[in-house]
Short mmCIF file of C-alpha atoms in Angstrom, two decimals:
data_model
loop_
_atom_site.label_atom_id
_atom_site.label_comp_id
_atom_site.label_asym_id
_atom_site.label_seq_id
_atom_site.Cartn_x
_atom_site.Cartn_y
_atom_site.Cartn_z
CA MET A 1 0.00 0.00 0.00
CA ALA A 2 1.36 3.44 -0.95
CA ARG A 3 2.20 5.81 1.86
CA PRO A 4 -0.01 8.93 2.12
CA MET A 5 1.46 12.45 2.05
CA ILE A 6 1.04 14.88 4.94
CA ALA A 7 1.41 18.55 4.04
CA PHE A 8 2.44 21.08 6.70
CA PRO A 9 -0.32 23.59 5.81
CA GLU A 10 -2.95 20.89 6.36
CA LEU A 11 -1.51 20.12 9.79
CA LEU A 12 -1.83 23.77 10.74
CA THR A 13 -5.43 23.94 9.54
CA ASP A 14 -6.90 20.69 10.90
CA PRO A 15 -4.24 18.53 12.53
CA LEU A 16 -6.26 15.65 13.98
CA ALA A 17 -8.38 15.16 10.85
CA THR A 18 -5.26 15.27 8.65
CA LEU A 19 -3.46 12.75 10.85
CA GLY A 20 -6.55 10.54 11.05
CA ARG A 21 -6.96 10.32 7.28
CA ALA A 22 -3.30 9.45 6.81
CA ARG A 23 -3.32 6.93 9.66
CA ALA A 24 -6.34 5.14 8.15
CA ALA A 25 -4.34 4.65 4.94
CA HIS A 26 -1.02 3.51 6.41
CA TRP A 27 0.94 3.53 9.66
CA LEU A 28 3.66 5.63 8.01
CA ALA A 29 3.30 8.78 5.88
CA ASP A 30 5.61 10.90 3.78
CA THR A 31 5.86 14.61 4.65
CA ASP A 32 6.36 17.67 2.50
CA HIS A 33 9.36 18.70 4.63
CA GLY A 34 11.24 15.50 3.80
CA GLY A 35 11.30 12.34 5.83
CA VAL A 36 8.40 10.32 7.15
CA ALA A 37 5.85 10.49 9.96
CA ALA A 38 4.86 7.50 12.13
CA LEU A 39 1.17 7.64 12.99
CA THR A 40 -0.11 4.56 14.83
CA HIS A 41 0.24 3.96 18.56
CA ALA A 42 2.11 0.70 17.98
CA GLY A 43 4.38 2.21 15.33
CA VAL A 44 5.27 5.34 17.29
CA ARG A 45 5.90 3.38 20.48
CA GLU A 46 8.14 0.89 18.68
CA LEU A 47 10.22 3.57 16.98
CA LEU A 48 10.58 5.62 20.17
CA ALA A 49 12.27 2.61 21.76
CA ASP A 50 14.45 1.76 18.75
CA GLY A 51 18.08 2.56 19.52
CA ARG A 52 18.87 2.87 15.82
CA LEU A 53 16.90 6.13 15.72
CA HIS A 54 18.74 9.04 17.29
CA ALA A 55 17.60 12.44 18.46
CA ASP A 56 18.73 15.13 16.00
CA PHE A 57 17.47 18.58 16.96
CA PRO A 58 19.90 20.45 14.71
CA GLU A 59 18.45 18.67 11.67
CA PHE A 60 14.94 19.65 12.79
CA LEU A 61 16.03 23.30 13.12
CA ARG A 62 17.71 23.32 9.71
CA THR A 63 14.52 21.93 8.17
CA PHE A 64 12.69 25.04 9.35
CA GLY A 65 15.34 27.56 8.35
CA VAL A 66 17.58 27.93 11.43
CA SER A 67 21.20 26.77 11.12
CA ALA A 68 23.19 29.06 13.44
CA GLY A 69 22.90 31.17 16.58
CA ALA A 70 22.58 30.60 20.32
CA PHE A 71 19.43 28.47 20.13
CA TYR A 72 20.84 26.23 17.39
CA GLU A 73 24.11 25.72 19.27
CA TRP A 74 22.29 25.03 22.54
CA MET A 75 20.15 22.36 20.96
CA ALA A 76 23.19 20.79 19.27
CA ILE A 77 24.92 20.15 22.63
CA SER A 78 21.75 19.47 24.63
CA PRO A 79 21.58 16.19 26.58
CA LEU A 80 18.29 15.67 24.77
CA ASN A 81 20.34 15.47 21.58
CA ARG A 82 22.58 12.70 22.95
CA ASP A 83 22.11 8.96 22.84
CA GLY A 84 23.68 5.86 24.32
CA VAL A 85 26.12 5.99 27.23
CA GLU A 86 26.49 9.77 27.20
CA HIS A 87 22.74 10.31 27.42
CA GLN A 88 22.36 7.67 30.14
CA ARG A 89 25.11 9.29 32.25
CA TRP A 90 23.25 12.60 32.16
CA ARG A 91 19.92 10.96 33.05
CA THR A 92 21.54 9.22 36.02
CA VAL A 93 22.55 12.59 37.49
CA MET A 94 19.09 14.05 36.90
CA SER A 95 17.17 11.06 38.19
CA ARG A 96 18.59 11.55 41.70
CA THR A 97 16.39 14.62 41.99
CA PHE A 98 13.40 13.72 39.79
CA THR A 99 12.38 10.76 41.95
CA PRO A 100 8.80 9.97 42.97
CA ARG A 101 9.81 10.48 46.61
CA SER A 102 11.24 13.94 45.92
CA VAL A 103 8.11 14.90 44.00
CA GLU A 104 5.78 13.56 46.73
CA ARG A 105 7.54 15.77 49.26
CA LEU A 106 6.58 18.74 47.07
CA ARG A 107 2.84 17.98 47.18
CA PRO A 108 1.97 20.30 50.10
CA PHE A 109 3.97 23.09 48.43
CA LEU A 110 2.21 22.54 45.10
CA ARG A 111 -1.29 22.54 46.60
CA ALA A 112 -0.55 25.64 48.67
CA ALA A 113 0.86 27.41 45.59
CA ALA A 114 -2.24 26.51 43.55
CA ASP A 115 -4.59 27.75 46.26
CA GLU A 116 -2.67 31.00 46.63
CA LEU A 117 -2.93 31.70 42.90
CA ILE A 118 -6.66 30.86 42.91
CA ASP A 119 -7.16 33.24 45.84
CA GLY A 120 -6.08 36.04 43.52
CA PHE A 121 -8.92 35.59 41.03
CA ALA A 122 -11.66 33.40 42.57
CA PRO A 123 -13.62 36.34 44.04
CA ARG A 124 -13.80 38.03 40.61
CA GLY A 125 -15.47 35.07 38.89
CA ALA A 126 -13.17 35.50 35.90
CA CYS A 127 -9.51 35.40 34.96
CA GLU A 128 -7.13 35.01 32.06
CA PHE A 129 -6.01 31.55 33.04
CA VAL A 130 -2.64 31.44 31.25
CA GLY A 131 -1.40 34.73 32.66
CA GLU A 132 -2.85 34.32 36.15
CA PHE A 133 -2.21 30.62 36.78
CA ALA A 134 -0.66 28.43 34.06
CA ASP A 135 2.31 30.72 33.38
CA ILE A 136 3.18 31.04 37.08
CA TYR A 137 2.44 27.73 38.75
CA PRO A 138 4.81 25.23 37.04
CA SER A 139 7.96 27.27 37.52
CA LEU A 140 7.28 27.45 41.26
CA GLY A 141 7.43 23.68 41.71
CA LEU A 142 10.32 23.17 39.31
CA CYS A 143 12.48 25.92 40.79
CA GLU A 144 11.71 24.67 44.30
CA LEU A 145 12.87 21.19 43.32
CA ILE A 146 16.05 22.06 41.45
CA GLY A 147 17.18 24.96 43.65
CA VAL A 148 16.54 28.23 41.79
CA PRO A 149 16.26 31.13 44.27
CA LEU A 150 12.76 32.50 44.80
CA ALA A 151 13.74 36.03 43.77
CA ASP A 152 14.85 34.82 40.32
CA ARG A 153 11.78 32.81 39.31
CA ASP A 154 9.93 35.57 37.46
CA ARG A 155 12.96 36.17 35.26
CA PHE A 156 13.23 32.46 34.54
CA ARG A 157 9.59 32.37 33.50
CA GLY A 158 10.02 35.23 31.05
CA TRP A 159 13.06 33.64 29.43
CA ALA A 160 11.36 30.24 29.24
CA ASN A 161 8.30 31.70 27.50
CA THR A 162 10.44 33.24 24.77
CA ILE A 163 12.66 30.20 24.32
CA GLY A 164 9.51 28.12 23.96
CA LEU A 165 8.88 29.79 20.61
CA GLY A 166 11.86 27.85 19.30
CA PHE A 167 9.91 24.60 19.51
CA ASN A 168 7.11 25.78 17.26
CA PRO A 169 8.12 25.45 13.61
CA ALA A 170 5.36 27.83 12.52
CA VAL A 171 7.08 30.81 14.20
CA LEU A 172 10.68 29.65 14.80
CA ALA A 173 12.45 31.35 11.89
CA MET A 174 10.55 34.63 12.33
CA ARG A 175 11.38 34.96 16.04
CA VAL A 176 14.84 33.41 16.22
CA ALA A 177 16.61 36.68 17.16
CA GLU A 178 14.30 37.05 20.19
CA ILE A 179 14.78 33.40 21.10
CA ASP A 180 18.58 33.71 20.88
CA ALA A 181 18.60 36.79 23.13
CA ALA A 182 16.43 35.14 25.80
CA LEU A 183 18.58 32.02 25.74
CA GLU A 184 21.81 34.00 26.07
CA ALA A 185 20.38 35.74 29.16
CA LEU A 186 19.28 32.44 30.67
CA LEU A 187 22.65 30.79 29.98
CA ALA A 188 24.50 33.70 31.57
CA TYR A 189 22.36 33.36 34.67
CA THR A 190 22.71 29.57 34.90
CA GLY A 191 26.46 29.96 34.53
CA GLU A 192 26.55 32.29 37.55
CA LEU A 193 24.28 29.96 39.51
CA ALA A 194 26.41 26.88 38.74
CA ALA A 195 29.60 28.70 39.80
CA ARG A 196 27.91 29.77 43.04
CA ARG A 197 26.86 26.18 43.80
CA LEU A 198 30.40 24.91 43.23
CA ARG A 199 31.64 27.43 45.81
CA GLU A 200 28.71 26.86 48.19
CA PRO A 201 27.14 23.43 47.53
CA GLN A 202 23.52 22.75 48.47
CA ASP A 203 21.31 19.67 48.37
CA ASP A 204 19.74 20.49 45.02
CA LEU A 205 19.94 19.58 41.36
CA VAL A 206 21.93 22.65 40.29
CA THR A 207 24.72 21.61 42.67
CA ARG A 208 24.63 18.01 41.41
CA ILE A 209 24.79 19.08 37.75
CA ALA A 210 27.69 21.47 38.42
CA GLN A 211 29.64 18.83 40.37
CA ALA A 212 28.89 16.05 37.88
CA GLY A 213 30.02 18.31 35.07
CA GLN A 214 33.36 18.82 36.75
CA GLU A 215 33.80 15.09 37.36
CA ALA A 216 32.81 14.10 33.82
CA GLY A 217 34.74 16.84 32.09
CA TRP A 218 31.67 18.56 30.65
CA SER A 219 32.32 21.95 29.12
CA ASP A 220 30.83 25.06 30.75
CA PRO A 221 28.27 25.41 27.91
CA GLN A 222 27.16 21.81 28.51
CA VAL A 223 26.70 22.38 32.26
CA HIS A 224 24.96 25.73 31.87
CA GLY A 225 22.85 24.43 28.99
CA SER A 226 21.70 21.41 31.01
CA ILE A 227 20.42 23.63 33.82
CA ALA A 228 18.78 26.00 31.35
CA GLY A 229 17.12 23.08 29.57
CA LEU A 230 15.53 21.80 32.77
CA VAL A 231 14.13 25.20 33.65
CA PHE A 232 12.77 25.70 30.17
CA ALA A 233 11.31 22.23 29.64
CA GLY A 234 9.66 21.97 33.03
CA HIS A 235 7.99 25.34 32.65
CA GLU A 236 6.93 25.49 29.03
CA THR A 237 5.41 22.05 28.66
CA THR A 238 3.46 22.07 31.92
CA LYS A 239 2.23 25.63 31.34
CA ASN A 240 0.69 24.61 28.05
CA GLN A 241 -0.66 21.35 29.47
CA LEU A 242 -2.45 23.24 32.23
CA GLY A 243 -4.09 25.39 29.58
CA TRP A 244 -5.16 22.33 27.62
CA MET A 245 -6.54 20.72 30.77
CA VAL A 246 -8.83 23.62 31.58
CA ALA A 247 -9.88 24.15 27.95
CA VAL A 248 -10.71 20.47 27.44
CA LEU A 249 -12.56 20.02 30.73
CA ALA A 250 -14.55 23.22 30.19
CA GLU A 251 -16.45 21.13 27.65
CA ARG A 252 -17.05 18.39 30.23
CA PRO A 253 -18.67 19.86 33.36
CA ASP A 254 -19.67 16.34 34.41
CA VAL A 255 -16.01 15.31 34.64
CA TRP A 256 -15.06 18.56 36.38
CA ASP A 257 -17.75 18.08 39.02
CA ASP A 258 -16.95 14.39 39.46
CA VAL A 259 -13.35 15.30 40.34
CA ALA A 260 -14.59 17.97 42.76
CA ALA A 261 -16.91 15.49 44.47
CA GLY A 262 -14.33 12.71 44.65
CA ARG A 263 -16.20 10.44 42.24
CA LEU A 264 -13.30 10.55 39.77
CA ALA A 265 -9.63 10.61 40.74
CA ALA A 266 -7.77 13.70 39.56
CA ALA A 267 -4.88 11.43 38.55
CA LEU A 268 -7.09 9.41 36.19
CA VAL A 269 -8.50 12.53 34.55
CA VAL A 270 -5.05 14.06 34.14
CA GLU A 271 -3.87 10.94 32.29
CA GLU A 272 -6.84 11.12 29.94
CA VAL A 273 -6.26 14.83 29.24
CA LEU A 274 -2.61 14.06 28.49
CA ARG A 275 -3.71 11.44 25.98
CA PHE A 276 -6.44 13.58 24.46
CA ARG A 277 -4.37 16.77 24.02
CA SER A 278 -0.70 16.54 24.88
CA THR A 279 1.16 19.81 24.63
CA VAL A 280 3.96 18.09 22.68
CA THR A 281 2.47 17.09 19.34
CA THR A 282 5.48 15.42 17.71
CA THR A 283 9.03 14.36 18.44
CA GLY A 284 11.75 13.76 15.86
CA ARG A 285 14.49 11.21 15.26
CA THR A 286 17.02 10.41 12.51
CA ALA A 287 17.87 6.85 11.44
CA ALA A 288 21.54 6.34 12.34
CA GLU A 289 21.51 3.16 10.23
CA ALA A 290 19.06 1.41 7.95
CA VAL A 291 15.92 0.36 9.83
CA ALA A 292 13.38 -2.23 8.71
CA VAL A 293 10.06 -1.87 10.55
CA GLY A 294 7.09 -3.97 9.53
CA ASP A 295 6.55 -3.46 5.82
CA GLU A 296 8.78 -0.39 5.61
CA HIS A 297 12.49 0.17 5.07
CA LEU A 298 14.02 3.43 6.32
CA PRO A 299 17.47 4.16 4.86
CA ALA A 300 20.18 5.61 7.09
CA GLY A 301 19.72 9.35 7.43
CA THR A 302 15.91 9.25 7.15
CA ARG A 303 14.21 11.91 9.27
CA VAL A 304 11.36 10.37 11.26
CA LEU A 305 8.61 12.41 12.89
CA LEU A 306 6.80 10.50 15.62
CA SER A 307 3.29 11.93 15.96
CA LEU A 308 2.21 11.71 19.59
CA TRP A 309 -1.15 13.28 18.71
CA SER A 310 -1.86 10.67 16.07
CA ALA A 311 -0.68 7.78 18.26
CA ASN A 312 -2.79 8.93 21.20
CA HIS A 313 -5.90 9.11 18.97
CA ASP A 314 -5.39 5.74 17.31
CA PRO A 315 -8.68 3.77 17.31
CA ALA A 316 -6.67 0.56 17.26
CA ALA A 317 -5.41 1.43 20.76
CA TYR A 318 -8.29 3.34 22.37
CA PRO A 319 -12.02 2.46 22.42
CA GLN A 320 -13.02 6.15 22.40
CA PRO A 321 -10.01 7.94 20.91
CA ASP A 322 -11.71 11.24 20.16
CA ALA A 323 -13.55 11.67 23.48
CA ILE A 324 -12.60 12.34 27.09
CA ALA A 325 -13.39 8.90 28.47
CA PRO A 326 -11.06 8.14 31.41
CA ALA A 327 -12.43 4.71 32.29
CA ALA A 328 -12.75 3.50 28.71
CA ASN A 329 -9.29 4.56 27.55
CA GLU A 330 -7.12 3.91 30.61
CA ALA A 331 -6.09 0.34 29.71
CA VAL A 332 -3.52 1.47 27.13
CA PRO A 333 -0.93 3.95 28.45
CA HIS A 334 -0.64 7.17 26.45
CA ILE A 335 2.71 8.34 25.12
CA ALA A 336 2.39 12.05 25.86
CA PHE A 337 5.69 11.81 27.77
CA GLY A 338 7.35 9.76 25.04
CA HIS A 339 8.72 6.26 25.50
CA GLY A 340 12.07 4.52 25.65
CA ALA A 341 15.44 6.06 26.50
CA HIS A 342 14.20 9.64 26.04
CA HIS A 343 11.02 9.24 28.11
CA CYS A 344 10.36 12.58 29.82
CA LEU A 345 12.58 12.84 32.88
CA GLY A 346 10.20 15.24 34.61
CA ALA A 347 7.04 13.18 34.08
CA ALA A 348 6.51 12.57 37.81
CA LEU A 349 6.77 16.29 38.58
CA ALA A 350 4.48 17.24 35.69
CA ARG A 351 1.87 14.71 36.83
CA ALA A 352 2.00 15.98 40.40
CA GLU A 353 1.62 19.60 39.28
CA LEU A 354 -1.30 18.79 36.99
CA GLN A 355 -3.05 16.62 39.59
CA ASP A 356 -2.73 19.13 42.43
CA ALA A 357 -3.76 21.99 40.16
CA LEU A 358 -6.85 20.09 39.00
CA ALA A 359 -7.79 19.12 42.56
CA ALA A 360 -7.49 22.74 43.69
CA LEU A 361 -9.30 24.24 40.71
CA THR A 362 -12.26 21.84 40.82
CA ALA A 363 -12.60 22.23 44.59
CA ARG A 364 -12.55 26.03 44.46
CA LEU A 365 -14.34 26.86 41.18
CA THR A 366 -17.34 25.65 39.21
CA CYS A 367 -16.61 24.31 35.75
CA PRO A 368 -15.29 27.26 33.74
CA THR A 369 -16.74 28.74 30.59
CA LEU A 370 -14.19 29.66 27.92
CA GLY A 371 -14.17 33.16 26.50
CA ALA A 372 -14.70 33.49 22.77
CA ASP A 373 -11.48 35.53 22.49
CA ALA A 374 -9.12 32.74 23.59
CA THR A 375 -6.02 32.56 21.38
CA TRP A 376 -3.94 29.51 20.48
CA LYS A 377 -0.44 28.62 19.37
CA PRO A 378 -0.18 26.78 16.04
CA PRO A 379 -0.97 23.07 16.55
CA VAL A 380 2.56 21.81 15.86
CA GLY A 381 5.63 21.36 18.04
CA ILE A 382 4.75 22.53 21.56
CA THR A 383 1.23 23.90 21.50
CA GLY A 384 -1.44 25.24 23.81
CA PRO A 385 -3.39 28.42 24.53
CA GLU A 386 -1.68 31.80 24.31
CA THR A 387 -4.54 33.36 26.28
CA LEU A 388 -7.44 31.57 27.93
CA PRO A 389 -10.09 33.86 29.43
CA ILE A 390 -12.53 31.94 31.63
CA THR A 391 -15.54 32.71 33.81
CA PHE A 392 -16.80 30.64 36.75
CA SER A 393 -18.33 30.86 40.20
CA ALA A 394 -16.36 30.36 43.39
CA ARG A 395 -17.62 27.32 45.27
#
């Protein structure tokens, strides 16, 4: 059977319908940017775990017109762009902090932070959810966990928001000068913070990265870039996922009220929202050698886009792929956090933040109504609401 073609403009216009039509024709599609896109849950999961496919962010950036500058260089040396032993060594350092036990200790802090933010807008019966909650809340938990001083967290959030534009191919080339400037400021700060932790060690992740970098012979850009990457990734993805969570559940007041009443676990609903609308739509790999998968042969050098959105809406995996149906769809784990060696390191923290936010929001507010003037990022790369005005009643 011939592979279908997926065109970038169609993805921007109607992503899920475009992916669904292609997936119905074949598990693999060609793309108009070169390379192929894996579309089924089974196919995406298998390729995510295939060690012959390597992360290659520089190739992704070149595809969309960026081949130099601070952002390009940062992505080229990022631990996320490493594989094998080098990548595993980095994950070992990080995993000492991103443990379930460490995250569980943060739960009281996360719930208190959520309630404090809700206190600021609950009496008004309205807010712009991204600006007043989603853009603030995730950086609080992340910075608390990794050891970023409280006074610096607003600056981190601003830098992270701008750097996040670099992961959206629809705007990347147009905004790259802004992205480079924000990244240079963040890297300068993380360099100062790492040097301070080497002089005055603390029990936090910044200290462990700085010390591990010295022991392993990492360059200063690698150490500073690793810290910057954690701050960016933990903020940008969870911010957008919070926006998706509220926007999706605004259409399901029954689910919202069931969480509030304890009839549905917040954790179960969060998993279903992650499946239904993950903030990361796609991840990319390059075939380091020839790969034969099923009925397809991928020559060495083939660029492979792994569509998380398509995989998580595959009717072969989920009984109700296009609905919020926590009980019906829970049997097959989603792949919103990826799979295999590059599975999201911060998944436990992201889950805790989303669960505690949902518990607080449903307990304090009636199911929100979305404003007609909500604005959205293009539905590719990292996506979510730019602005999300909502109205509600305080419980």
